[in-house]
Amino acid sequence: MTKTLSFGRYTLSLGQTPLIMGILNVTPDSFSDGGDFLSEEKASAQWQKMKAEGADIIDIGAESTRPGSSPVSAEEEIRRLSTVAESIKTSTIPVSVDTFKARTAAAALEWGADMINDVWGFQKDPEMASVAASAGCPVCLMSNHFGYPVGDDIMDDIKRFLSVSIETALKAGVKEENIILDPGIGFGMEPAQSFEVLRRLKELHSFGYPLLLGTSRKRMFATLFQGTPKERAVATAVTTAAGVAAGVDLFRVHDVRINKEAALTAAALYPNRRYPYE
């Protein structure tokens, strides 16, 4: 059985070919590419590069979520996103906005964005769930443990967090078929816990929703080998392949081509992987 993810203008199939979400940060301080795509020209060029390399979705973010980053207002976040407003309007593939602020999400949706990717799973801004419900768009609800105590079992903590996020979304009127879950690798967890979550990804199928995995260039890899964040593309691709084997549908990455190839290869190796909606 194949599930479809409807973006209004677009429909993507889940449960077959893994989908790649290319990251476009229009931020001065993101951990691996801060400042790289601040101008409209550079952002547009990166957008087209990721699309040419096989991105199925472009995920745009205007506020860094790295540990120690400075928060920005919704006004500043919207100002930064405005540099790619024209690209959003003219995009020929779905566009996701990476924000936990309802005002920012509403602005991006008005420009033509198709999806909301909330790193706080609708638990930071009380208006976010209603914005998503009114738009009728797909949403990714991420588990986030920054500033929260983590117990003996990180997966239990993730499940509790996501249960609250799902309940919040459904109460606001978000449709079941529009919900995607992200375990939030690295967000408030130690590297060893991140690897444990990767080994136990299949447990999240108990929720019955598609899964998104975001390991791209993360600090967890620094415990294994030296190098800059941009030198972690191969390690990221290995975890992408592992995610495919575990039945993950979507992968949020900086380096599109290598992860696309890893995902397609893993899909060929594991044709009988199971999904929660089969």
Tab-separated table of C-alpha atoms in Angstrom:
chain	number	residue	atom	x	y	z
A	1	MET	CA	0.000	0.000	0.000
A	2	THR	CA	1.288	3.446	-0.927
A	3	LYS	CA	0.515	6.559	1.070
A	4	THR	CA	0.515	9.953	-0.578
A	5	LEU	CA	1.532	13.270	0.903
A	6	SER	CA	-0.541	16.065	-0.602
A	7	PHE	CA	0.911	19.581	-0.779
A	8	GLY	CA	-1.972	21.101	-2.727
A	9	ARG	CA	0.108	21.850	-5.814
A	10	TYR	CA	2.014	18.581	-5.517
A	11	THR	CA	1.554	14.991	-4.436
A	12	LEU	CA	4.455	12.811	-3.328
A	13	SER	CA	4.290	9.054	-2.825
A	14	LEU	CA	5.531	7.530	0.416
A	15	GLY	CA	6.492	3.925	1.028
A	16	GLN	CA	8.386	3.538	-2.242
A	17	THR	CA	11.311	5.783	-3.186
A	18	PRO	CA	12.779	7.637	-0.172
A	19	LEU	CA	12.342	11.404	-0.367
A	20	ILE	CA	15.164	13.889	0.061
A	21	MET	CA	14.545	17.273	1.691
A	22	GLY	CA	17.315	19.717	0.824
A	23	ILE	CA	18.289	22.217	3.536
A	24	LEU	CA	18.568	25.892	2.620
A	25	ASN	CA	19.599	28.071	5.557
A	26	VAL	CA	19.329	31.821	5.031
A	27	THR	CA	21.028	32.428	8.367
A	28	PRO	CA	24.308	34.051	9.412
A	29	ASP	CA	24.997	31.572	12.213
A	30	SER	CA	23.875	28.029	11.361
A	31	PHE	CA	26.447	25.496	12.535
A	32	SER	CA	27.747	24.326	9.150
A	33	ASP	CA	26.657	26.811	6.495
A	34	GLY	CA	25.863	30.024	8.344
A	35	GLY	CA	26.285	33.005	6.022
A	36	ASP	CA	26.734	30.913	2.874
A	37	PHE	CA	23.354	31.759	1.326
A	38	LEU	CA	22.341	35.136	2.691
A	39	SER	CA	21.984	36.887	-0.668
A	40	GLU	CA	19.096	36.215	-3.018
A	41	GLU	CA	21.534	35.174	-5.755
A	42	LYS	CA	23.439	32.638	-3.639
A	43	ALA	CA	20.259	31.228	-2.111
A	44	SER	CA	18.675	30.826	-5.537
A	45	ALA	CA	21.784	29.129	-6.906
A	46	GLN	CA	21.847	26.659	-4.002
A	47	TRP	CA	18.114	26.018	-4.448
A	48	GLN	CA	18.627	25.115	-8.098
A	49	LYS	CA	21.707	23.013	-7.298
A	50	MET	CA	19.814	20.900	-4.766
A	51	LYS	CA	16.886	20.484	-7.124
A	52	ALA	CA	19.229	19.351	-9.924
A	53	GLU	CA	20.846	16.848	-7.554
A	54	GLY	CA	17.490	15.215	-6.816
A	55	ALA	CA	15.889	17.086	-3.915
A	56	ASP	CA	12.172	16.287	-3.658
A	57	ILE	CA	11.470	19.105	-1.173
A	58	ILE	CA	13.345	22.301	-0.266
A	59	ASP	CA	13.344	23.157	3.456
A	60	ILE	CA	14.107	26.819	4.132
A	61	GLY	CA	15.157	28.077	7.548
A	62	ALA	CA	15.935	31.583	8.792
A	63	GLU	CA	16.858	30.958	12.433
A	64	SER	CA	19.715	28.793	13.656
A	65	THR	CA	18.784	26.034	16.111
A	66	ARG	CA	22.356	25.088	17.052
A	67	PRO	CA	23.161	25.055	20.787
A	68	GLY	CA	24.072	28.544	21.976
A	69	SER	CA	22.597	30.354	18.994
A	70	SER	CA	20.905	33.710	19.562
A	71	PRO	CA	17.112	33.732	19.146
A	72	VAL	CA	15.608	36.079	16.579
A	73	SER	CA	12.221	37.757	16.393
A	74	ALA	CA	9.529	36.707	13.966
A	75	GLU	CA	10.076	40.021	12.146
A	76	GLU	CA	13.767	39.257	11.596
A	77	GLU	CA	13.038	35.684	10.595
A	78	ILE	CA	10.493	36.871	8.019
A	79	ARG	CA	12.937	39.511	6.740
A	80	ARG	CA	15.569	36.835	6.144
A	81	LEU	CA	13.058	34.552	4.437
A	82	SER	CA	12.002	37.392	2.152
A	83	THR	CA	15.259	36.909	0.214
A	84	VAL	CA	13.832	33.620	-1.093
A	85	ALA	CA	10.186	34.725	-1.390
A	86	GLU	CA	10.394	34.782	-5.187
A	87	SER	CA	11.964	31.314	-5.234
A	88	ILE	CA	9.126	30.042	-3.049
A	89	LYS	CA	6.523	31.547	-5.370
A	90	THR	CA	8.081	30.079	-8.521
A	91	SER	CA	9.234	26.719	-7.123
A	92	THR	CA	8.373	23.616	-9.117
A	93	ILE	CA	8.852	21.284	-6.140
A	94	PRO	CA	7.301	21.458	-2.645
A	95	VAL	CA	8.728	23.983	-0.190
A	96	SER	CA	8.875	23.485	3.573
A	97	VAL	CA	9.442	26.300	6.063
A	98	ASP	CA	11.585	25.404	9.065
A	99	THR	CA	10.236	27.514	11.929
A	100	PHE	CA	8.529	27.212	15.310
A	101	LYS	CA	6.883	30.645	15.060
A	102	ALA	CA	3.306	30.890	13.814
A	103	ARG	CA	3.776	34.362	12.269
A	104	THR	CA	6.771	33.190	10.272
A	105	ALA	CA	4.971	30.078	9.097
A	106	ALA	CA	1.939	32.124	8.039
A	107	ALA	CA	4.108	34.516	6.033
A	108	ALA	CA	5.895	31.685	4.233
A	109	LEU	CA	2.611	29.939	3.485
A	110	GLU	CA	1.262	33.173	2.035
A	111	TRP	CA	4.276	33.320	-0.303
A	112	GLY	CA	3.482	29.776	-1.434
A	113	ALA	CA	5.264	27.409	0.968
A	114	ASP	CA	3.631	23.997	1.147
A	115	MET	CA	4.676	22.523	4.494
A	116	ILE	CA	5.616	23.458	8.069
A	117	ASN	CA	8.640	21.867	9.738
A	118	ASP	CA	8.465	22.729	13.460
A	119	VAL	CA	11.520	21.764	15.537
A	120	TRP	CA	9.437	22.164	18.687
A	121	GLY	CA	6.553	19.999	17.496
A	122	PHE	CA	3.838	22.654	18.058
A	123	GLN	CA	4.917	22.984	21.708
A	124	LYS	CA	6.652	26.395	21.557
A	125	ASP	CA	4.133	28.717	19.893
A	126	PRO	CA	0.501	28.051	20.881
A	127	GLU	CA	-0.740	29.504	17.577
A	128	MET	CA	1.281	27.226	15.308
A	129	ALA	CA	-1.133	24.292	15.296
A	130	SER	CA	-4.069	26.485	14.262
A	131	VAL	CA	-2.015	28.074	11.459
A	132	ALA	CA	-1.190	24.606	10.134
A	133	ALA	CA	-4.767	23.394	10.459
A	134	SER	CA	-6.135	26.424	8.618
A	135	ALA	CA	-3.622	25.953	5.809
A	136	GLY	CA	-4.377	22.227	5.540
A	137	CYS	CA	-0.719	21.581	4.825
A	138	PRO	CA	1.623	18.733	5.788
A	139	VAL	CA	3.494	19.263	9.048
A	140	CYS	CA	6.611	17.711	10.510
A	141	LEU	CA	6.496	17.480	14.300
A	142	MET	CA	9.967	17.129	15.793
A	143	SER	CA	10.875	15.955	19.265
A	144	ASN	CA	13.114	18.454	21.033
A	145	HIS	CA	14.772	18.056	24.434
A	146	PHE	CA	16.848	21.233	24.755
A	147	GLY	CA	16.378	22.418	28.335
A	148	TYR	CA	14.349	19.361	29.304
A	149	PRO	CA	15.533	16.582	31.630
A	150	VAL	CA	16.254	13.360	29.778
A	151	GLY	CA	15.501	10.082	31.509
A	152	ASP	CA	17.167	6.692	31.374
A	153	ASP	CA	15.531	5.788	28.064
A	154	ILE	CA	15.798	8.481	25.378
A	155	MET	CA	13.266	6.732	23.159
A	156	ASP	CA	10.659	6.855	25.911
A	157	ASP	CA	11.286	10.603	26.215
A	158	ILE	CA	10.867	11.044	22.458
A	159	LYS	CA	7.635	9.066	22.444
A	160	ARG	CA	6.194	11.151	25.287
A	161	PHE	CA	7.119	14.399	23.559
A	162	LEU	CA	5.691	13.321	20.207
A	163	SER	CA	2.478	12.089	21.845
A	164	VAL	CA	1.856	15.612	23.137
A	165	SER	CA	2.681	17.109	19.726
A	166	ILE	CA	0.316	14.762	17.923
A	167	GLU	CA	-2.497	15.478	20.379
A	168	THR	CA	-1.948	19.217	19.984
A	169	ALA	CA	-2.033	18.968	16.204
A	170	LEU	CA	-5.158	16.817	16.052
A	171	LYS	CA	-7.057	18.977	18.565
A	172	ALA	CA	-6.353	22.017	16.390
A	173	GLY	CA	-7.749	20.258	13.333
A	174	VAL	CA	-4.605	19.088	11.563
A	175	LYS	CA	-5.529	16.049	9.469
A	176	GLU	CA	-4.009	12.677	10.331
A	177	GLU	CA	-2.715	12.265	6.798
A	178	ASN	CA	-0.741	15.519	7.066
A	179	ILE	CA	1.382	14.491	10.073
A	180	ILE	CA	5.048	13.470	9.811
A	181	LEU	CA	7.242	12.716	12.837
A	182	ASP	CA	10.934	13.470	13.434
A	183	PRO	CA	12.798	12.023	16.466
A	184	GLY	CA	14.989	15.153	16.619
A	185	ILE	CA	18.434	13.587	16.451
A	186	GLY	CA	20.896	15.691	18.487
A	187	PHE	CA	18.336	18.092	19.934
A	188	GLY	CA	19.043	17.929	23.649
A	189	MET	CA	20.608	14.485	23.524
A	190	GLU	CA	24.179	13.245	23.756
A	191	PRO	CA	25.894	11.628	20.743
A	192	ALA	CA	25.543	8.161	22.254
A	193	GLN	CA	21.807	8.750	22.650
A	194	SER	CA	21.559	9.905	19.038
A	195	PHE	CA	23.101	6.652	17.868
A	196	GLU	CA	20.773	4.696	20.135
A	197	VAL	CA	17.762	6.423	18.569
A	198	LEU	CA	19.075	5.555	15.113
A	199	ARG	CA	19.323	1.892	16.109
A	200	ARG	CA	15.758	1.958	17.435
A	201	LEU	CA	13.999	3.971	14.725
A	202	LYS	CA	11.535	1.170	13.978
A	203	GLU	CA	9.960	1.684	17.407
A	204	LEU	CA	8.537	5.003	16.208
A	205	HIS	CA	6.371	3.194	13.678
A	206	SER	CA	4.053	2.455	16.596
A	207	PHE	CA	2.590	5.943	16.080
A	208	GLY	CA	1.475	5.025	12.574
A	209	TYR	CA	2.858	8.155	10.862
A	210	PRO	CA	5.589	8.656	8.252
A	211	LEU	CA	9.019	9.435	9.676
A	212	LEU	CA	11.575	12.091	8.783
A	213	LEU	CA	15.237	11.752	9.770
A	214	GLY	CA	17.666	14.653	10.141
A	215	THR	CA	21.256	13.660	10.936
A	216	SER	CA	22.985	15.922	8.424
A	217	ARG	CA	26.490	17.034	9.461
A	218	LYS	CA	25.609	16.718	13.158
A	219	ARG	CA	27.868	16.809	16.190
A	220	MET	CA	27.358	13.097	16.854
A	221	PHE	CA	29.840	12.339	14.066
A	222	ALA	CA	32.559	14.405	15.735
A	223	THR	CA	32.868	11.662	18.354
A	224	LEU	CA	33.952	9.248	15.608
A	225	PHE	CA	36.395	11.257	13.474
A	226	GLN	CA	37.878	14.714	13.113
A	227	GLY	CA	36.808	17.223	10.485
A	228	THR	CA	34.550	20.173	9.884
A	229	PRO	CA	30.764	19.791	9.698
A	230	LYS	CA	30.949	20.028	5.901
A	231	GLU	CA	33.230	16.967	5.943
A	232	ARG	CA	30.508	14.771	7.444
A	233	ALA	CA	28.609	14.066	4.213
A	234	VAL	CA	29.663	10.415	3.976
A	235	ALA	CA	28.779	9.731	7.613
A	236	THR	CA	25.405	11.375	7.059
A	237	ALA	CA	24.790	9.192	4.020
A	238	VAL	CA	25.484	6.055	6.078
A	239	THR	CA	22.773	7.053	8.542
A	240	THR	CA	20.440	7.833	5.647
A	241	ALA	CA	20.906	4.285	4.380
A	242	ALA	CA	20.227	2.944	7.880
A	243	GLY	CA	17.076	5.056	8.032
A	244	VAL	CA	15.830	3.629	4.751
A	245	ALA	CA	16.338	0.108	6.102
A	246	ALA	CA	14.286	1.111	9.165
A	247	GLY	CA	11.381	2.355	7.037
A	248	VAL	CA	12.004	6.101	7.198
A	249	ASP	CA	10.401	8.046	4.339
A	250	LEU	CA	12.020	11.493	4.334
A	251	PHE	CA	15.594	12.655	4.914
A	252	ARG	CA	16.544	16.259	5.648
A	253	VAL	CA	20.101	16.858	4.388
A	254	HIS	CA	22.578	19.536	3.311
A	255	ASP	CA	24.345	17.340	0.740
A	256	VAL	CA	21.630	16.179	-1.599
A	257	ARG	CA	23.417	14.072	-4.211
A	258	ILE	CA	25.320	11.699	-1.910
A	259	ASN	CA	22.272	11.163	0.288
A	260	LYS	CA	19.992	10.629	-2.694
A	261	GLU	CA	22.353	7.954	-3.990
A	262	ALA	CA	22.632	6.341	-0.548
A	263	ALA	CA	18.857	6.309	-0.147
A	264	LEU	CA	18.217	4.787	-3.567
A	265	THR	CA	20.885	2.132	-3.010
A	266	ALA	CA	19.497	1.216	0.401
A	267	ALA	CA	15.970	1.055	-1.040
A	268	ALA	CA	17.192	-1.466	-3.600
A	269	LEU	CA	18.915	-3.483	-0.863
A	270	TYR	CA	15.868	-3.490	1.420
A	271	PRO	CA	12.821	-3.727	-0.871
A	272	ASN	CA	10.704	-5.368	1.836
A	273	ARG	CA	11.170	-2.712	4.508
A	274	ARG	CA	7.985	-1.985	6.417
A	275	TYR	CA	6.111	1.252	6.904
A	276	PRO	CA	3.499	2.096	9.558
A	277	TYR	CA	0.723	2.590	7.010
A	278	GLU	CA	1.156	-0.694	5.132
